[in-house]
Tab-separated table of C-alpha atoms and ligand atoms in Angstrom:
chain	number	residue	atom	x	y	z
A	1	UNK	CA	10.462	24.661	1.778
A	2	UNK	CA	12.012	22.598	3.876
A	3	UNK	CA	13.104	19.399	1.914
A	4	UNK	CA	12.616	17.041	5.062
A	5	UNK	CA	10.623	16.307	8.134
A	6	UNK	CA	13.011	14.738	10.364
A	7	UNK	CA	16.717	15.540	8.143
A	8	UNK	CA	19.002	13.961	11.202
A	9	UNK	CA	17.410	10.271	10.382
A	10	UNK	CA	15.871	10.556	6.994
A	11	UNK	CA	19.929	11.277	5.803
A	12	UNK	CA	21.340	9.702	8.088
A	13	UNK	CA	24.542	7.591	7.667
A	14	UNK	CA	24.122	3.608	7.307
A	15	UNK	CA	26.585	2.869	10.494
A	16	UNK	CA	24.281	5.219	12.711
A	17	UNK	CA	21.402	4.052	11.615
A	18	UNK	CA	22.510	-0.075	11.708
A	19	UNK	CA	23.293	1.518	15.056
A	20	UNK	CA	20.390	2.751	16.607
A	21	UNK	CA	18.585	-0.231	15.258
A	22	UNK	CA	20.826	-2.387	16.741
A	23	UNK	CA	20.074	-0.839	19.833
A	24	UNK	CA	15.880	-0.741	19.317
A	25	UNK	CA	16.131	-4.104	18.058
A	26	UNK	CA	17.497	-5.733	21.759
A	27	UNK	CA	14.827	-3.185	23.602
A	28	UNK	CA	12.055	-4.605	21.532
A	29	UNK	CA	12.660	-8.227	21.503
A	30	UNK	CA	13.191	-7.915	25.616
A	31	UNK	CA	9.160	-6.203	25.759
A	32	UNK	CA	7.879	-8.732	24.192
A	33	UNK	CA	9.443	-11.093	25.172
A	34	UNK	CA	8.308	-9.910	28.685
A	35	UNK	CA	4.763	-8.660	27.687
A	36	UNK	CA	3.474	-10.847	25.113
A	37	UNK	CA	3.604	-15.050	26.111
A	38	UNK	CA	2.499	-15.379	22.352
A	39	UNK	CA	4.769	-14.187	21.056
A	40	UNK	CA	7.444	-15.404	23.887
A	41	UNK	CA	5.478	-19.470	23.148
A	42	UNK	CA	7.280	-18.624	19.721
A	43	UNK	CA	11.025	-17.646	20.606
A	44	UNK	CA	10.610	-20.812	22.935
A	45	UNK	CA	9.839	-23.493	20.265
A	46	UNK	CA	12.387	-21.842	18.231
A	47	UNK	CA	14.799	-21.800	21.155
A	48	UNK	CA	15.854	-18.640	20.814
A	49	UNK	CA	15.526	-16.075	23.646
A	50	UNK	CA	16.639	-12.561	23.503
A	51	UNK	CA	20.108	-12.446	24.831
A	52	UNK	CA	19.842	-14.659	21.355
A	53	UNK	CA	19.567	-10.862	19.897
A	54	UNK	CA	22.540	-8.303	19.783
A	55	UNK	CA	21.950	-7.118	16.963
A	56	UNK	CA	19.923	-6.390	13.566
A	57	UNK	CA	22.366	-9.709	12.294
A	58	UNK	CA	20.896	-11.624	14.960
A	59	UNK	CA	17.072	-10.737	13.704
A	60	UNK	CA	16.810	-13.836	11.012
A	61	UNK	CA	16.846	-16.109	14.309
A	62	UNK	CA	13.059	-14.534	15.246
A	63	UNK	CA	9.969	-16.556	14.035
A	64	UNK	CA	7.648	-15.251	11.673
A	65	UNK	CA	4.320	-13.440	12.956
A	66	UNK	CA	1.639	-14.305	9.615
A	67	UNK	CA	-1.709	-13.086	9.100
A	68	UNK	CA	-3.380	-15.964	10.853
A	69	UNK	CA	-1.532	-15.144	14.096
A	70	UNK	CA	-3.378	-12.128	14.134
A	71	UNK	CA	-6.467	-14.001	13.570
A	72	UNK	CA	-5.832	-16.631	16.121
A	73	UNK	CA	-5.203	-13.811	18.734
A	74	UNK	CA	-7.825	-11.738	18.397
A	75	UNK	CA	-8.557	-9.299	19.806
A	76	UNK	CA	-6.126	-8.442	22.693
A	77	UNK	CA	-3.474	-11.979	21.903
A	78	UNK	CA	-0.807	-9.327	20.888
A	79	UNK	CA	-1.323	-6.713	22.972
A	80	UNK	CA	1.968	-6.263	24.778
A	81	UNK	CA	1.004	-2.966	27.123
A	82	UNK	CA	-1.886	-2.759	29.832
A	83	UNK	CA	-5.670	-1.643	27.572
A	84	UNK	CA	-5.755	1.964	29.792
A	85	UNK	CA	-2.583	2.299	28.408
A	86	UNK	CA	-4.035	2.934	24.661
A	87	UNK	CA	-5.922	5.357	23.031
A	88	UNK	CA	-6.840	4.005	19.658
A	89	UNK	CA	-7.838	1.338	17.748
A	90	UNK	CA	-7.564	0.770	14.217
A	91	UNK	CA	-8.232	-2.241	11.946
A	92	UNK	CA	-7.504	-3.510	8.764
A	93	UNK	CA	-10.209	-3.316	5.653
A	94	UNK	CA	-10.147	-6.689	5.462
A	95	UNK	CA	-9.615	-6.773	1.243
A	96	UNK	CA	-8.493	-10.588	2.274
A	97	UNK	CA	-10.715	-12.371	4.742
A	98	UNK	CA	-11.412	-11.566	8.789
A	99	UNK	CA	-10.520	-8.153	9.940
A	100	UNK	CA	-7.082	-7.899	12.506
A	101	UNK	CA	-7.476	-4.686	14.950
A	102	UNK	CA	-3.938	-2.986	16.143
A	103	UNK	CA	-3.664	-0.822	19.088
A	104	UNK	CA	-1.737	2.528	19.642
A	105	UNK	CA	-0.578	4.848	22.654
A	106	UNK	CA	-0.399	7.742	22.403
A	107	UNK	CA	3.488	7.053	21.546
A	108	UNK	CA	2.175	5.259	18.527
A	109	UNK	CA	-0.331	7.128	17.280
A	110	UNK	CA	2.477	10.086	17.880
A	111	UNK	CA	5.019	7.465	15.948
A	112	UNK	CA	2.182	6.824	13.186
A	113	UNK	CA	1.626	10.650	12.715
A	114	UNK	CA	5.372	11.492	11.712
A	115	UNK	CA	6.001	9.230	9.154
A	116	UNK	CA	2.843	10.880	7.606
A	117	UNK	CA	4.191	14.258	8.476
A	118	UNK	CA	7.524	12.822	6.442
A	119	UNK	CA	5.532	11.418	3.596
A	120	UNK	CA	3.388	14.560	3.270
A	121	UNK	CA	6.743	16.802	3.505
A	122	UNK	CA	8.692	14.686	0.165
A	123	UNK	CA	5.581	15.038	-1.285
A	124	UNK	CA	6.531	19.119	-1.014
A	125	UNK	CA	3.756	20.072	1.644
A	126	UNK	CA	4.248	22.223	3.516
A	127	UNK	CA	2.042	24.757	6.328
A	128	UNK	CA	1.396	26.512	3.801
A	129	UNK	CA	-0.716	24.202	1.791
A	130	UNK	CA	-4.084	23.023	2.402
A	131	UNK	CA	-4.126	19.356	2.214
A	132	UNK	CA	-7.692	17.227	1.410
A	133	UNK	CA	-8.008	13.803	3.528
A	134	UNK	CA	-9.433	11.851	0.832
A	135	UNK	CA	-9.143	8.228	2.455
A	136	UNK	CA	-11.951	6.820	4.068
A	137	UNK	CA	-12.212	7.943	8.094
A	138	UNK	CA	-12.923	5.699	10.610
A	139	UNK	CA	-11.562	2.011	11.406
A	140	UNK	CA	-9.209	2.018	7.861
A	141	UNK	CA	-6.334	3.537	8.862
A	142	UNK	CA	-6.195	5.614	5.391
A	143	UNK	CA	-7.914	8.938	6.496
A	144	UNK	CA	-6.088	9.170	10.271
A	145	UNK	CA	-2.808	8.474	9.198
A	146	UNK	CA	-2.490	10.747	6.787
A	147	UNK	CA	-4.699	13.579	8.784
A	148	UNK	CA	-2.455	13.481	12.012
A	149	UNK	CA	0.596	14.295	9.550
A	150	UNK	CA	-1.505	16.966	8.062
A	151	UNK	CA	-1.808	18.713	11.627
A	152	UNK	CA	1.875	17.952	12.384
A	153	UNK	CA	2.669	19.456	9.191
A	154	UNK	CA	0.624	22.196	9.562
A	155	UNK	CA	-1.337	21.726	6.483
A	156	UNK	CA	-4.961	23.502	5.949
A	157	UNK	CA	-6.522	19.986	7.075
A	158	UNK	CA	-9.579	19.200	5.577
A	159	UNK	CA	-11.494	16.089	6.605
A	160	UNK	CA	-13.211	15.431	3.292
A	161	UNK	CA	-13.039	11.278	4.102
A	162	UNK	CA	-13.640	9.258	0.414
A	163	UNK	CA	-16.888	9.177	-1.277
A	164	UNK	CA	-19.287	12.618	-2.696
A	165	UNK	CA	-17.259	13.204	-5.621
A	166	UNK	CA	-18.846	15.742	-6.851
A	167	UNK	CA	-19.055	17.846	-3.145
A	168	UNK	CA	-15.070	16.998	-2.916
A	169	UNK	CA	-14.150	18.720	-6.359
A	170	UNK	CA	-16.449	21.808	-4.820
A	171	UNK	CA	-14.338	22.101	-1.927
A	172	UNK	CA	-11.241	21.290	-3.801
A	173	UNK	CA	-11.763	24.297	-5.838
A	174	UNK	CA	-13.586	26.748	-3.084
A	175	UNK	CA	-10.277	26.013	-0.657
A	176	UNK	CA	-7.973	25.959	-3.220
A	177	UNK	CA	-6.815	22.889	-2.144
A	178	UNK	CA	-2.690	22.263	-2.975
A	179	UNK	CA	-2.432	17.603	-1.716
A	180	UNK	CA	-4.994	15.138	-1.976
A	181	UNK	CA	-4.071	12.337	-0.175
A	182	UNK	CA	-6.559	9.174	-1.510
A	183	UNK	CA	-6.151	5.527	-3.122
A	184	UNK	CA	-4.807	5.564	-6.521
A	185	UNK	CA	-8.108	4.505	-8.156
A	186	UNK	CA	-10.295	7.044	-6.186
A	187	UNK	CA	-8.081	9.344	-7.539
A	188	UNK	CA	-8.358	8.166	-10.617
A	189	UNK	CA	-12.398	8.534	-9.947
A	190	UNK	CA	-12.365	12.875	-9.161
A	191	UNK	CA	-10.536	12.881	-12.030
A	192	UNK	CA	-12.878	11.261	-14.482
A	193	UNK	CA	-15.540	12.854	-12.694
A	194	UNK	CA	-13.725	16.620	-13.066
A	195	UNK	CA	-13.733	15.877	-16.403
A	196	UNK	CA	-17.436	15.201	-16.651
A	197	UNK	CA	-18.599	18.260	-14.632
A	198	UNK	CA	-17.168	20.284	-17.371
A	199	UNK	CA	-14.004	21.259	-15.350
A	200	UNK	CA	-10.448	20.854	-16.503
A	201	UNK	CA	-6.763	20.935	-14.092
A	202	UNK	CA	-6.653	24.489	-14.369
A	203	UNK	CA	-10.092	24.787	-12.155
A	204	UNK	CA	-8.061	23.158	-9.537
A	205	UNK	CA	-5.002	23.463	-7.842
A	206	UNK	CA	-4.243	20.554	-6.546
A	207	UNK	CA	-0.187	20.246	-6.843
A	208	UNK	CA	0.933	17.105	-4.594
A	209	UNK	CA	-0.958	13.994	-4.432
A	210	UNK	CA	-0.339	10.763	-1.899
A	211	UNK	CA	-1.827	8.150	-2.603
A	212	UNK	CA	-1.474	5.025	-1.532
A	213	UNK	CA	-3.237	1.280	-0.202
A	214	UNK	CA	-3.816	-0.588	-2.899
A	215	UNK	CA	-0.982	-0.833	-5.534
A	216	UNK	CA	-1.172	1.054	-9.106
A	217	UNK	CA	1.314	0.830	-11.620
A	218	UNK	CA	3.609	3.573	-13.136
A	219	UNK	CA	1.130	3.675	-15.957
A	220	UNK	CA	-1.751	4.672	-13.254
A	221	UNK	CA	0.339	7.415	-11.718
A	222	UNK	CA	0.822	9.182	-15.293
A	223	UNK	CA	-3.544	8.939	-15.907
A	224	UNK	CA	-4.284	10.641	-12.750
A	225	UNK	CA	-1.164	13.216	-12.970
A	226	UNK	CA	-2.941	14.409	-16.238
A	227	UNK	CA	-6.327	14.042	-15.179
A	228	UNK	CA	-5.490	16.048	-11.556
A	229	UNK	CA	-2.375	18.407	-13.133
A	230	UNK	CA	-0.280	17.248	-10.064
A	231	UNK	CA	2.891	14.994	-8.867
A	232	UNK	CA	1.509	11.787	-7.612
A	233	UNK	CA	3.606	10.234	-5.094
A	234	UNK	CA	3.096	6.901	-3.947
A	235	UNK	CA	2.964	6.151	-0.319
A	236	UNK	CA	2.653	2.446	1.034
A	237	UNK	CA	1.543	0.466	5.479
A	238	UNK	CA	-0.593	-1.757	6.934
A	239	UNK	CA	-2.008	-1.262	9.680
A	240	UNK	CA	-0.183	-4.246	11.349
A	241	UNK	CA	2.327	-2.004	11.559
A	242	UNK	CA	0.375	1.575	12.230
A	243	UNK	CA	-0.894	2.740	8.779
A	244	UNK	CA	-0.163	4.339	5.655
A	245	UNK	CA	3.601	5.732	6.254
A	246	UNK	CA	5.513	3.138	6.756
A	247	UNK	CA	7.603	3.847	3.816
A	248	UNK	CA	6.852	7.298	1.333
A	249	UNK	CA	7.850	8.304	-2.347
A	250	UNK	CA	9.748	11.420	-2.750
A	251	UNK	CA	10.569	13.690	-5.469
A	252	UNK	CA	12.376	10.893	-7.882
A	253	UNK	CA	9.153	8.955	-7.793
A	254	UNK	CA	11.340	5.905	-8.244
A	255	UNK	CA	10.250	3.401	-5.040
A	256	UNK	CA	9.224	4.110	-1.487
A	257	UNK	CA	12.147	4.900	1.412
A	258	UNK	CA	11.169	2.749	3.801
A	259	UNK	CA	11.501	5.031	7.484
A	260	UNK	CA	14.343	2.800	8.556
A	261	UNK	CA	14.560	4.826	12.589
A	262	UNK	CA	11.004	2.362	13.161
A	263	UNK	CA	11.098	-0.439	11.063
A	264	UNK	CA	13.237	-3.008	9.856
A	265	UNK	CA	12.625	-4.679	6.333
A	266	UNK	CA	13.632	-7.539	4.950
A	267	UNK	CA	12.956	-9.451	2.181
A	268	UNK	CA	12.562	-13.656	2.172
A	269	UNK	CA	11.501	-16.171	-0.102
A	270	UNK	CA	7.826	-17.093	0.379
A	271	UNK	CA	8.318	-20.577	0.517
A	272	UNK	CA	11.323	-21.324	2.537
A	273	UNK	CA	11.245	-17.867	4.687
A	274	UNK	CA	14.878	-17.346	3.827
A	275	UNK	CA	15.992	-14.161	4.183
A	276	UNK	CA	17.002	-13.083	0.048
A	277	UNK	CA	19.532	-10.473	-0.748
A	278	UNK	CA	19.026	-7.188	-1.236
A	279	UNK	CA	17.842	-6.752	-4.877
A	280	UNK	CA	15.624	-9.508	-4.920
A	281	UNK	CA	11.993	-9.704	-6.112
A	282	UNK	CA	10.836	-11.605	-2.430
A	283	UNK	CA	8.407	-10.954	0.695
A	284	UNK	CA	8.059	-8.051	2.678
A	285	UNK	CA	8.894	-9.069	6.122
A	286	UNK	CA	8.702	-5.564	9.232
A	287	UNK	CA	9.724	-5.908	12.684
A	288	UNK	CA	8.564	-2.977	13.954
A	289	UNK	CA	11.499	-0.999	16.424
A	290	UNK	CA	9.486	1.436	18.126
A	291	UNK	CA	5.306	0.557	18.614
A	292	UNK	CA	4.657	0.244	22.463
A	293	UNK	CA	0.885	-1.781	22.119
A	294	UNK	CA	0.673	-3.267	18.662
A	295	UNK	CA	5.133	-4.186	18.454
A	296	UNK	CA	5.200	-6.811	15.516
A	297	UNK	CA	8.172	-8.809	15.126
A	298	UNK	CA	9.207	-10.371	11.848
A	299	UNK	CA	5.810	-9.387	10.653
A	300	UNK	CA	5.116	-11.642	7.024
A	301	UNK	CA	3.349	-8.900	4.977
A	302	UNK	CA	2.879	-11.216	1.934
A	303	UNK	CA	3.825	-7.823	-0.345
A	304	UNK	CA	5.535	-8.878	-3.151
A	305	UNK	CA	9.061	-6.414	-3.592
A	306	UNK	CA	12.450	-5.495	-3.843
A	307	UNK	CA	14.834	-3.740	-1.539
A	308	UNK	CA	17.509	-1.826	-2.869
A	309	UNK	CA	20.326	0.305	-0.321
A	310	UNK	CA	21.756	3.361	-3.378
A	311	UNK	CA	21.731	6.600	-2.883
A	312	UNK	CA	18.271	8.103	-3.900
A	313	UNK	CA	19.110	11.685	-5.435
A	314	UNK	CA	16.712	13.532	-3.121
A	315	UNK	CA	19.639	13.247	-0.238
A	316	UNK	CA	18.043	10.446	1.852
A	317	UNK	CA	19.402	7.408	2.533
A	318	UNK	CA	16.518	5.698	3.916
A	319	UNK	CA	16.719	2.233	2.192
A	320	UNK	CA	14.160	2.018	-0.859
A	321	UNK	CA	11.312	-0.276	-1.600
A	322	UNK	CA	9.366	-0.422	-5.157
A	323	UNK	CA	5.978	-0.302	-6.050
A	324	UNK	CA	4.381	-3.551	-4.512
A	325	UNK	CA	2.944	-5.558	-7.455
A	326	UNK	CA	0.726	-6.711	-5.512
A	327	UNK	CA	0.470	-9.291	-2.486
A	328	UNK	CA	1.067	-13.261	-2.659
A	329	UNK	CA	-2.795	-13.958	-2.442
A	330	UNK	CA	-4.037	-10.827	-4.708
A	331	UNK	CA	-2.315	-13.011	-7.512
A	332	UNK	CA	-3.891	-15.410	-9.083
A	333	UNK	CA	-3.195	-19.227	-10.708
A	334	UNK	CA	-4.990	-18.805	-13.815
A	335	UNK	CA	-4.566	-22.699	-15.480
A	336	UNK	CA	-1.472	-22.470	-14.221
A	337	UNK	CA	-0.435	-19.763	-14.389
A	338	UNK	CA	0.504	-16.822	-12.573
A	339	UNK	CA	-0.966	-13.612	-12.916
A	340	UNK	CA	-0.502	-9.839	-11.299
A	341	UNK	CA	-3.599	-7.674	-11.742
A	342	UNK	CA	-0.806	-4.879	-12.047
A	343	UNK	CA	0.577	-6.889	-14.972
A	344	UNK	CA	-2.572	-6.069	-17.284
A	345	UNK	CA	-3.588	-2.731	-16.397
A	346	UNK	CA	0.202	-2.127	-17.836
A	347	UNK	CA	-1.258	-2.787	-21.120
A	348	UNK	CA	-4.482	-1.358	-20.555
A	349	UNK	CA	-3.168	1.822	-19.761
A	350	UNK	CA	0.520	2.156	-21.691
A	351	UNK	CA	-1.003	0.041	-25.094
A	352	UNK	CA	-4.809	1.159	-25.242
A	353	UNK	CA	-5.169	4.135	-23.436
A	354	UNK	CA	-8.166	2.544	-21.582
A	355	UNK	CA	-9.432	4.590	-18.838
A	356	UNK	CA	-7.946	2.488	-15.454
A	357	UNK	CA	-11.475	1.152	-14.974
A	358	UNK	CA	-11.567	-2.930	-15.617
A	359	UNK	CA	-12.417	-6.209	-13.905
A	360	UNK	CA	-11.000	-9.752	-14.319
A	361	UNK	CA	-13.192	-12.050	-13.885
A	362	UNK	CA	-12.208	-16.026	-13.556
A	363	UNK	CA	-13.854	-18.241	-13.015
A	364	UNK	CA	-14.275	-23.044	-13.825
A	365	UNK	CA	-16.105	-24.360	-16.295
A	366	UNK	CA	-15.384	-28.815	-15.645
A	367	UNK	CA	-12.013	-28.845	-15.424
A	368	UNK	CA	-10.399	-25.374	-16.970
A	369	UNK	CA	-9.992	-22.149	-15.638
A	370	UNK	CA	-11.831	-19.124	-18.072
A	371	UNK	CA	-10.199	-15.784	-17.888
A	372	UNK	CA	-11.766	-13.105	-18.716
A	373	UNK	CA	-10.888	-8.969	-19.046
A	374	UNK	CA	-13.541	-6.485	-18.660
A	375	UNK	CA	-12.688	-3.291	-20.145
A	376	UNK	CA	-14.567	-0.365	-20.968
A	377	UNK	CA	-14.769	1.368	-24.153
A	378	UNK	CA	-13.412	5.065	-24.267
A	379	UNK	CA	-13.860	7.625	-27.462
A	380	UNK	CA	-10.068	7.336	-28.576
A	381	UNK	CA	-10.286	3.904	-28.991
A	382	UNK	CA	-12.136	4.576	-31.940
A	383	UNK	CA	-14.394	1.352	-32.202
A	384	UNK	CA	-17.714	3.049	-33.894
A	385	UNK	CA	-18.291	-0.262	-36.310
A	386	UNK	CA	-18.708	-3.837	-34.444
A	387	UNK	CA	-15.504	-5.155	-37.196
A	388	UNK	CA	-13.656	-2.322	-35.151
A	389	UNK	CA	-14.997	-3.668	-31.655
A	390	UNK	CA	-13.575	-7.313	-32.829
A	391	UNK	CA	-10.463	-5.748	-33.817
A	392	UNK	CA	-9.552	-4.623	-30.766
A	393	UNK	CA	-10.522	-7.163	-29.158
A	394	UNK	CA	-8.727	-9.488	-30.628
A	395	UNK	CA	-4.924	-7.527	-30.379
A	396	UNK	CA	-6.045	-6.698	-26.368
A	397	UNK	CA	-5.779	-10.409	-26.504
A	398	UNK	CA	-3.095	-11.233	-28.163
A	399	UNK	CA	-1.131	-8.482	-26.130
A	400	UNK	CA	-2.043	-10.224	-22.833
A	401	UNK	CA	-0.763	-13.679	-24.528
A	402	UNK	CA	2.184	-12.324	-25.283
A	403	UNK	CA	3.115	-10.771	-21.815
A	404	UNK	CA	0.957	-13.510	-19.629
A	405	UNK	CA	0.844	-16.124	-21.877
A	406	UNK	CA	-2.158	-17.237	-21.686
A	407	UNK	CA	-5.456	-16.131	-23.607
A	408	UNK	CA	-7.795	-14.506	-21.950
A	409	UNK	CA	-11.465	-13.679	-23.338
A	410	UNK	CA	-11.744	-9.716	-23.546
A	411	UNK	CA	-15.266	-8.052	-23.537
A	412	UNK	CA	-15.020	-4.454	-24.577
A	413	UNK	CA	-17.913	-2.792	-22.239
A	414	UNK	CA	-19.974	0.585	-22.452
A	415	UNK	CA	-18.596	3.559	-20.263
A	416	UNK	CA	-19.302	3.641	-16.544
A	417	UNK	CA	-20.518	-0.366	-16.729
A	418	UNK	CA	-17.879	-1.158	-14.181
A	419	UNK	CA	-18.330	0.668	-10.770
A	420	UNK	CA	-16.147	2.824	-9.844
A	421	UNK	CA	-14.166	2.865	-6.443
A	422	UNK	CA	-14.124	5.510	-3.132
A	423	UNK	CA	-11.624	3.413	-1.757
A	424	UNK	CA	-9.527	0.134	-2.496
A	425	UNK	CA	-10.364	-0.741	-6.212
A	426	UNK	CA	-11.492	-4.261	-6.230
A	427	UNK	CA	-10.477	-5.567	-9.371
A	428	UNK	CA	-10.815	-9.212	-9.723
A	429	UNK	CA	-13.857	-11.566	-9.490
A	430	UNK	CA	-12.051	-15.036	-9.006
A	431	UNK	CA	-15.420	-17.752	-8.721
A	432	UNK	CA	-13.354	-20.418	-8.000
A	433	UNK	CA	-12.691	-19.471	-4.643
A	434	UNK	CA	-15.810	-19.996	-2.261
A	435	UNK	CA	-15.159	-16.810	0.638
A	436	UNK	CA	-15.900	-18.132	4.075
A	437	UNK	CA	-14.838	-14.837	6.077
B	501	ADP	P1	-5.895	-4.996	4.538
B	501	ADP	O1	-5.311	-5.743	4.259
B	501	ADP	O2	-7.401	-4.995	4.512
B	501	ADP	O3	-6.322	-4.649	2.969
B	501	ADP	P2	-4.967	-2.400	5.076
B	501	ADP	O4	-6.243	-1.669	5.517
B	501	ADP	O5	-4.005	-2.441	6.370
B	501	ADP	O6	-5.523	-3.764	5.245
B	501	ADP	O7	-3.873	-2.589	3.804
B	501	ADP	C1	-2.475	-3.066	3.984
B	501	ADP	C2	-1.884	-3.595	2.540
B	501	ADP	O8	-2.726	-2.920	1.041
B	501	ADP	C3	-0.373	-3.959	1.882
B	501	ADP	O9	-0.687	-5.109	2.628
B	501	ADP	C4	-0.365	-3.863	0.919
B	501	ADP	O10	-0.763	-5.255	0.304
B	501	ADP	C5	-1.424	-2.766	0.145
B	501	ADP	N1	-0.612	-1.875	0.031
B	501	ADP	C6	-0.663	-0.540	0.850
B	501	ADP	N2	-0.370	0.605	0.604
B	501	ADP	C7	0.122	0.400	-0.641
B	501	ADP	C8	1.046	0.442	-1.742
B	501	ADP	N3	1.413	1.850	-2.004
B	501	ADP	N4	1.031	-0.190	-2.459
B	501	ADP	C9	0.536	-1.379	-3.141
B	501	ADP	N5	-0.197	-1.861	-2.065
B	501	ADP	C10	-0.145	-1.108	-0.801
B	502	ZN	ZN1	14.842	9.107	-2.710
C-alpha cells in the first residue's frame, strides 16, 4: 500500500525544502508585484520591493494581508491572472461575515486536488477504496477539494454532498464505503443516526474518516471513532489558500503536516504582528507559493495554533501544526475572560459523557455578561430524578469554573433539542453582538 502520495516532497530534507521554498517565493513575489496593484501598493507603503526578497528569511519584510483586504478587493481586486485564464470560483462559507471569493486556474485546481490526494493517502486511501464525500458541494471548498483528491487517488468516489443522513447510511452500506469525508460535527450526526437506525459500526465498512473545516477536540475524535468504527483524521484548509488539504494528519493523529512545498506557514503574535519562534502559540499566517490566480502572501488566517518541526514517525518531514483551537474571532470574551468553545467541548465530552451536541448562549443584562451552556441529556447521565439533574448541573458548572475561571449556567435539555449540523456546527449564540453582514 502506498504510504505517500508524493514521497519526494513529503519526506524531503529540510535543506532541500528550504531551497525549494526560496526559489518559489522569489518568483511568487515578483508575480504578485507585477499583477496585483493592491498588494504592490501595500509593499510600497512598507518600503519593500521584489529585490528585497531573496529567500524565506526575508518573508517577514512583506506586508500582511487580512480578511478585510479581501473584502475590500471583492471580487476581482486580488486576481493575478486574466479572468479568461481562470476555470473556477469557490467561496468561504461565510462563518464570520461577508463571503470571500477565490479564483483558480486549472493549475491551481490541480495543485489543490493534489494536496487532498496526499491527505487521503495519509489516511490509508488507495484506488481500492470507496470514498464517500459528504462535505457540501457547491461554492464551499469541502466537497470540491476532497472530490478532486479522491479522483486523483483513484478511489470510487461517491459525491453525496451533505444532508439526507439516512440516505448517506444507506449508500454507505450498499456500496461499502471505506472512507468518509465530512465535517466532524456531521460525522458525529451520522454516527448518532446509525445508532438510531438500530445499526452498529459492524453494519458498515468504514475504515477512515477525513474530517475538518471546523475546530474539533480529541474527545470528539474518540466519540466519532467509536460511533462509526473508523480512524478519524483531521484535515485543514481555508478558501483563501485553496481549500482543504493545506495540512493533513498522518497515522500519528497528532497534528497536521503542512504542504510546505506550496504553503509557507508562520506563527505571529496577533497583537504585534511579530513572528514567533517554533513551538509558540499564535496566529497562523500562510504564503501560497504556487497559486497563479489568487496568490496570497502572508495571509493572516486568525487561526490559533502551534507549529513544530520535529521528526514524525510516519516518515514525513513536513512541518506540523496543532489542531487550531478556533479562530481568534471564535474566541468569546465573557466577563472579561477568554473562552474558546473547544475548551467547553473537552469538559462536556471527557468528564460527562455528553454527546457533542451543546450550545453556548452569551448575552448581556445591564452591564454584566450572562453565560449559559445548553447540554443534551443522555441515558448515561442517570438523571431520573430532579435532584440528580440538579446535582449534575452543579458538578458541570463547577468543572467549567475550574477550567475557565468563570461560572456558567448549565441547562440540561431534552435529547435532540439542539439542532444538528450537516456542515459547520453553530456552537455559539452571542446575543451581545449585532451582526451586520
Ligand atoms: P469560513 O471562513 O467562512 O469558515 P472556510 O470554509 O474557508 O470559510 O473555512 C476556513 C476556516 O475553517 C479556517 O480558517 C479555520 O478556522 C476553519 N478550519 C478548517 N479546517 C479546520 C480544522 N481541521 N480544524 C479547525 N478549524 C478548521
Ligand atoms: Zn506524520
